[in-house]
C-alpha atoms as a printed R data frame, in Angstrom:
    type eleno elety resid chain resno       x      y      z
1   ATOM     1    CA   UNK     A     1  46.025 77.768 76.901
2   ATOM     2    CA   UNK     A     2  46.206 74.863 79.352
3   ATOM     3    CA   UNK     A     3  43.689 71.744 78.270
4   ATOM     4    CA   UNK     A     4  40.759 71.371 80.720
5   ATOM     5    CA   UNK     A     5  41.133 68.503 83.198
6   ATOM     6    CA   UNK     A     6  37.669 66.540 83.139
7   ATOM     7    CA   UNK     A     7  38.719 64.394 86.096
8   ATOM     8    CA   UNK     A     8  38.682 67.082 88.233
9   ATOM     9    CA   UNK     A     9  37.373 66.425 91.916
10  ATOM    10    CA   UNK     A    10  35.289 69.760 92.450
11  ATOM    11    CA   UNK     A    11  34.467 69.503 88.758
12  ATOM    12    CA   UNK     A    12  32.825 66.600 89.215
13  ATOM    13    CA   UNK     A    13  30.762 67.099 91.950
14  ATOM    14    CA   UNK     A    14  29.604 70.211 90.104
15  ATOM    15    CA   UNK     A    15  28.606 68.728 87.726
16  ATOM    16    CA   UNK     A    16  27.112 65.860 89.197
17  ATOM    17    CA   UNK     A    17  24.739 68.670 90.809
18  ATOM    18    CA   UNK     A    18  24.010 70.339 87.538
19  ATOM    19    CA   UNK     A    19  20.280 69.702 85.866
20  ATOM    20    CA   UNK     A    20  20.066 66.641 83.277
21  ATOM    21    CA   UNK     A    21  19.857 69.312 80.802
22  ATOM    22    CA   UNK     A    22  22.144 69.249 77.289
23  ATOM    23    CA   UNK     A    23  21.674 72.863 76.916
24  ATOM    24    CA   UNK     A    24  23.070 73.736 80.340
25  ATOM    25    CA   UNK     A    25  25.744 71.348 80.242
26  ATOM    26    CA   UNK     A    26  26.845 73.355 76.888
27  ATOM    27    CA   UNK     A    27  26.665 76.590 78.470
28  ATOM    28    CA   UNK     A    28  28.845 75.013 80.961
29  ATOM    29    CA   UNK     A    29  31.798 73.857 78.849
30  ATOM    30    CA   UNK     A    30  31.239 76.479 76.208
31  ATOM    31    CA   UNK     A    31  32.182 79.100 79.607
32  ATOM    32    CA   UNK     A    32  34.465 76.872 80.815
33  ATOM    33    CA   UNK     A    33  36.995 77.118 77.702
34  ATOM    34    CA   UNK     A    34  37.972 81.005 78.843
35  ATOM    35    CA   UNK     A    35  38.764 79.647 82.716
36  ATOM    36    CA   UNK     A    36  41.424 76.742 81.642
37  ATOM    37    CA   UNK     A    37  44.467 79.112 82.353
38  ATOM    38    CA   UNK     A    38  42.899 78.909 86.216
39  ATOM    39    CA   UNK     A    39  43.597 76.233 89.221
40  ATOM    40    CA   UNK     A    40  43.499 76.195 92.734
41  ATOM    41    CA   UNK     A    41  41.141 77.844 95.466
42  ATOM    42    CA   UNK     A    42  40.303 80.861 92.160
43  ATOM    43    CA   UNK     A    43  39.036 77.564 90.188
44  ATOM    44    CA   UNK     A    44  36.635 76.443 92.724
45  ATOM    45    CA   UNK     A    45  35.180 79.650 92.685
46  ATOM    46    CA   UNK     A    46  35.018 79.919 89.146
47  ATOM    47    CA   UNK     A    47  33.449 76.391 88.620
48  ATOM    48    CA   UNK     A    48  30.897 77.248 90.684
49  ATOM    49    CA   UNK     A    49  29.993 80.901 89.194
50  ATOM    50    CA   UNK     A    50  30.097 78.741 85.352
51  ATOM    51    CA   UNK     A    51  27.752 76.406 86.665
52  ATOM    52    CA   UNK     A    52  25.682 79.290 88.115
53  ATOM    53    CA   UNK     A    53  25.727 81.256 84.858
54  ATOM    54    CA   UNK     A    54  24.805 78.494 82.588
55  ATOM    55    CA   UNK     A    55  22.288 77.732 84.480
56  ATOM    56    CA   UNK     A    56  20.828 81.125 84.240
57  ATOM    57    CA   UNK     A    57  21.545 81.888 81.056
58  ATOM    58    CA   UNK     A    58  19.202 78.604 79.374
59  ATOM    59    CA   UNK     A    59  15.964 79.489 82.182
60  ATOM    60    CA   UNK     A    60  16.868 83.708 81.032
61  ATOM    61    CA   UNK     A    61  16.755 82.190 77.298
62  ATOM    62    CA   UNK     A    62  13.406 79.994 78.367
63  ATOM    63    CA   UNK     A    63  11.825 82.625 79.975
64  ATOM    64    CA   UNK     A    64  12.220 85.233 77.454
65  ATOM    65    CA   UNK     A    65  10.946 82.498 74.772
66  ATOM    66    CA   UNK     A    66   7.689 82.286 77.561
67  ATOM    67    CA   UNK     A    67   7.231 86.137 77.755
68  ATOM    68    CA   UNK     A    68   8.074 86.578 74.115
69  ATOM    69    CA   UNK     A    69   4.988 84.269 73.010
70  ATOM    70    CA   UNK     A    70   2.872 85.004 76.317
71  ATOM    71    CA   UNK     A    71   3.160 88.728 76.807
72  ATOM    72    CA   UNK     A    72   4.263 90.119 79.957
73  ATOM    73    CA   UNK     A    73   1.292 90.890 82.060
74  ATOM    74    CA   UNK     A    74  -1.303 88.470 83.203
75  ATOM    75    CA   UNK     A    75  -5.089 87.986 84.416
76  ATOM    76    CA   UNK     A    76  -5.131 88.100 88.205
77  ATOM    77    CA   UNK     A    77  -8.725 87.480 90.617
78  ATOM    78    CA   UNK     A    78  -9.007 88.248 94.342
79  ATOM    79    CA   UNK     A    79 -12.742 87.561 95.060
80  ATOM    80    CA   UNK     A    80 -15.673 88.074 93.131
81  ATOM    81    CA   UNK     A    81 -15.218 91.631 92.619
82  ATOM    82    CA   UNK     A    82 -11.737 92.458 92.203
83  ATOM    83    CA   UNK     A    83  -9.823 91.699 88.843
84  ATOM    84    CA   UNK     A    84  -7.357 93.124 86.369
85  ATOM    85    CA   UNK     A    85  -3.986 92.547 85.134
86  ATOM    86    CA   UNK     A    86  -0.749 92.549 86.642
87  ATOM    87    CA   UNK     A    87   2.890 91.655 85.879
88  ATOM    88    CA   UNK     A    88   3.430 87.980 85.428
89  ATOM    89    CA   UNK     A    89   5.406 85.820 87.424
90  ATOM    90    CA   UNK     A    90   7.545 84.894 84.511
91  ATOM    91    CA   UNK     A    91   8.479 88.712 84.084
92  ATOM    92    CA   UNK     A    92   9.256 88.979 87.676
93  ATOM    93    CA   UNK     A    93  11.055 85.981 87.609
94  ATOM    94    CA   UNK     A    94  12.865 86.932 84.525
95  ATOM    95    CA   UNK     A    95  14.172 90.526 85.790
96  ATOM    96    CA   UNK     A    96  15.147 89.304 89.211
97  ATOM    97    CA   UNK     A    97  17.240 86.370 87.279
98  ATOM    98    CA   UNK     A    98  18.764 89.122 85.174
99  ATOM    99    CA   UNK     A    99  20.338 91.031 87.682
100 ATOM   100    CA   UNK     A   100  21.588 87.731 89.344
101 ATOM   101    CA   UNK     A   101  23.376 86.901 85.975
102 ATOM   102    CA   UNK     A   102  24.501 89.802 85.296
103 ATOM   103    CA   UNK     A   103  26.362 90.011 89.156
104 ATOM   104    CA   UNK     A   104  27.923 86.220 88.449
105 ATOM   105    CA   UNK     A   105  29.355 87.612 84.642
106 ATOM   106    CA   UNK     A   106  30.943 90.384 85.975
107 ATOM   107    CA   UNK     A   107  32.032 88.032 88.746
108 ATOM   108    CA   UNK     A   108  33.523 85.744 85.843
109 ATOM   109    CA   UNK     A   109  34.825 88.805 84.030
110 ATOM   110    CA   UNK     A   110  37.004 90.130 86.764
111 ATOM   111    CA   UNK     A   111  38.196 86.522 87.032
112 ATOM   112    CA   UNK     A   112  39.613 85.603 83.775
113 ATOM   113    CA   UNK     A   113  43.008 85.001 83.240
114 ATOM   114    CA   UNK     A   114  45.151 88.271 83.020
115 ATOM   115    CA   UNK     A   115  47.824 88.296 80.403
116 ATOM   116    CA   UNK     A   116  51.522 87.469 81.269
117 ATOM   117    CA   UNK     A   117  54.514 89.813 80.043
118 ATOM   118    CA   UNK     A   118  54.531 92.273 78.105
119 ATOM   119    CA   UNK     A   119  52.666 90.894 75.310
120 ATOM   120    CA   UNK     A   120  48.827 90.272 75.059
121 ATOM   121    CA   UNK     A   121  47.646 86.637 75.425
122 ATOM   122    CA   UNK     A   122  44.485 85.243 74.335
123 ATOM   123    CA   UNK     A   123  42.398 84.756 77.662
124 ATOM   124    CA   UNK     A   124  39.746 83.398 75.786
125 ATOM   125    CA   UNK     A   125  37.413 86.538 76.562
126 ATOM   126    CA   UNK     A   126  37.176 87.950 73.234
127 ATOM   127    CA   UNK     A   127  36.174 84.204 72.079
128 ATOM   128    CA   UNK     A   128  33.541 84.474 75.460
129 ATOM   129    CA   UNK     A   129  31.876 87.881 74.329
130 ATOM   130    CA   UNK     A   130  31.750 86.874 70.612
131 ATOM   131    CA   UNK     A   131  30.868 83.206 70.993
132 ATOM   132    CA   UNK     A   132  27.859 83.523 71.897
133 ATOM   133    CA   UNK     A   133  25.307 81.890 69.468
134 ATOM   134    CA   UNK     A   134  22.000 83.284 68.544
């Protein structure tokens, strides 16, 4: 597998834009690892789509954390008269985030190295899917 280049130009800037956040910045390198077969134009799209999905994948872990201890309705007032519950803007949040994810994975997915020759070479998907810590 070809070693990461930190120096980077577009990596940088990337992550220059990324929030101050150790969690995402994990995310970020731990996705990262599957895409260092990848350079060129394919690697600027990728970079972007890792940043994207760490991003999304520490708020998805926040928000589910939120909805988890907070339930996932809310009270709601219009006036004096009218009250009751509703879906809460975490939940709404939280499903709308979930399909975006789940578009920029299988974006990532489809963009992982292929295998060269005959044989089967690690791509580093196998170590994506089950590296995922709980």
């Amino acid at each position: 597998m070809a070693k990461i280049n930190k120096n980077n130009k577009e990596e940088k800037e990337i992550l220059r834009h990324m929030p101050d956040d150790e969690r995402v910045k994990d995310e970020y390198w731990r996705l990262r690892k599957c895409y260092s077969g990848i350079s060129g134009n394919k690697l600027k799209i990728v970079l972007k789509l890792i940043a994207r999905a760490a991003f999304m994948a520490v708020t998805l872990e926040d928000l589910e954390k939120y909805i988890s201890e907070h339930g996932c309705t809310e009270e709601y007032q219009n006036g004096e008269n009218q009250r009751g519950k509703k879906k809460s803007s975490e939940v709404e949040v939280y499903n709308t985030m979930v399909k975006n994810y789940t578009a920029v994975t299988d974006k990532l997915a489809s963009l992982l190295p292929q295998p060269s020759g005959n044989g089967e070479a690690d791509d580093g998907f196998e170590n994506f899917v089950n590296g995922r810590e709980d």
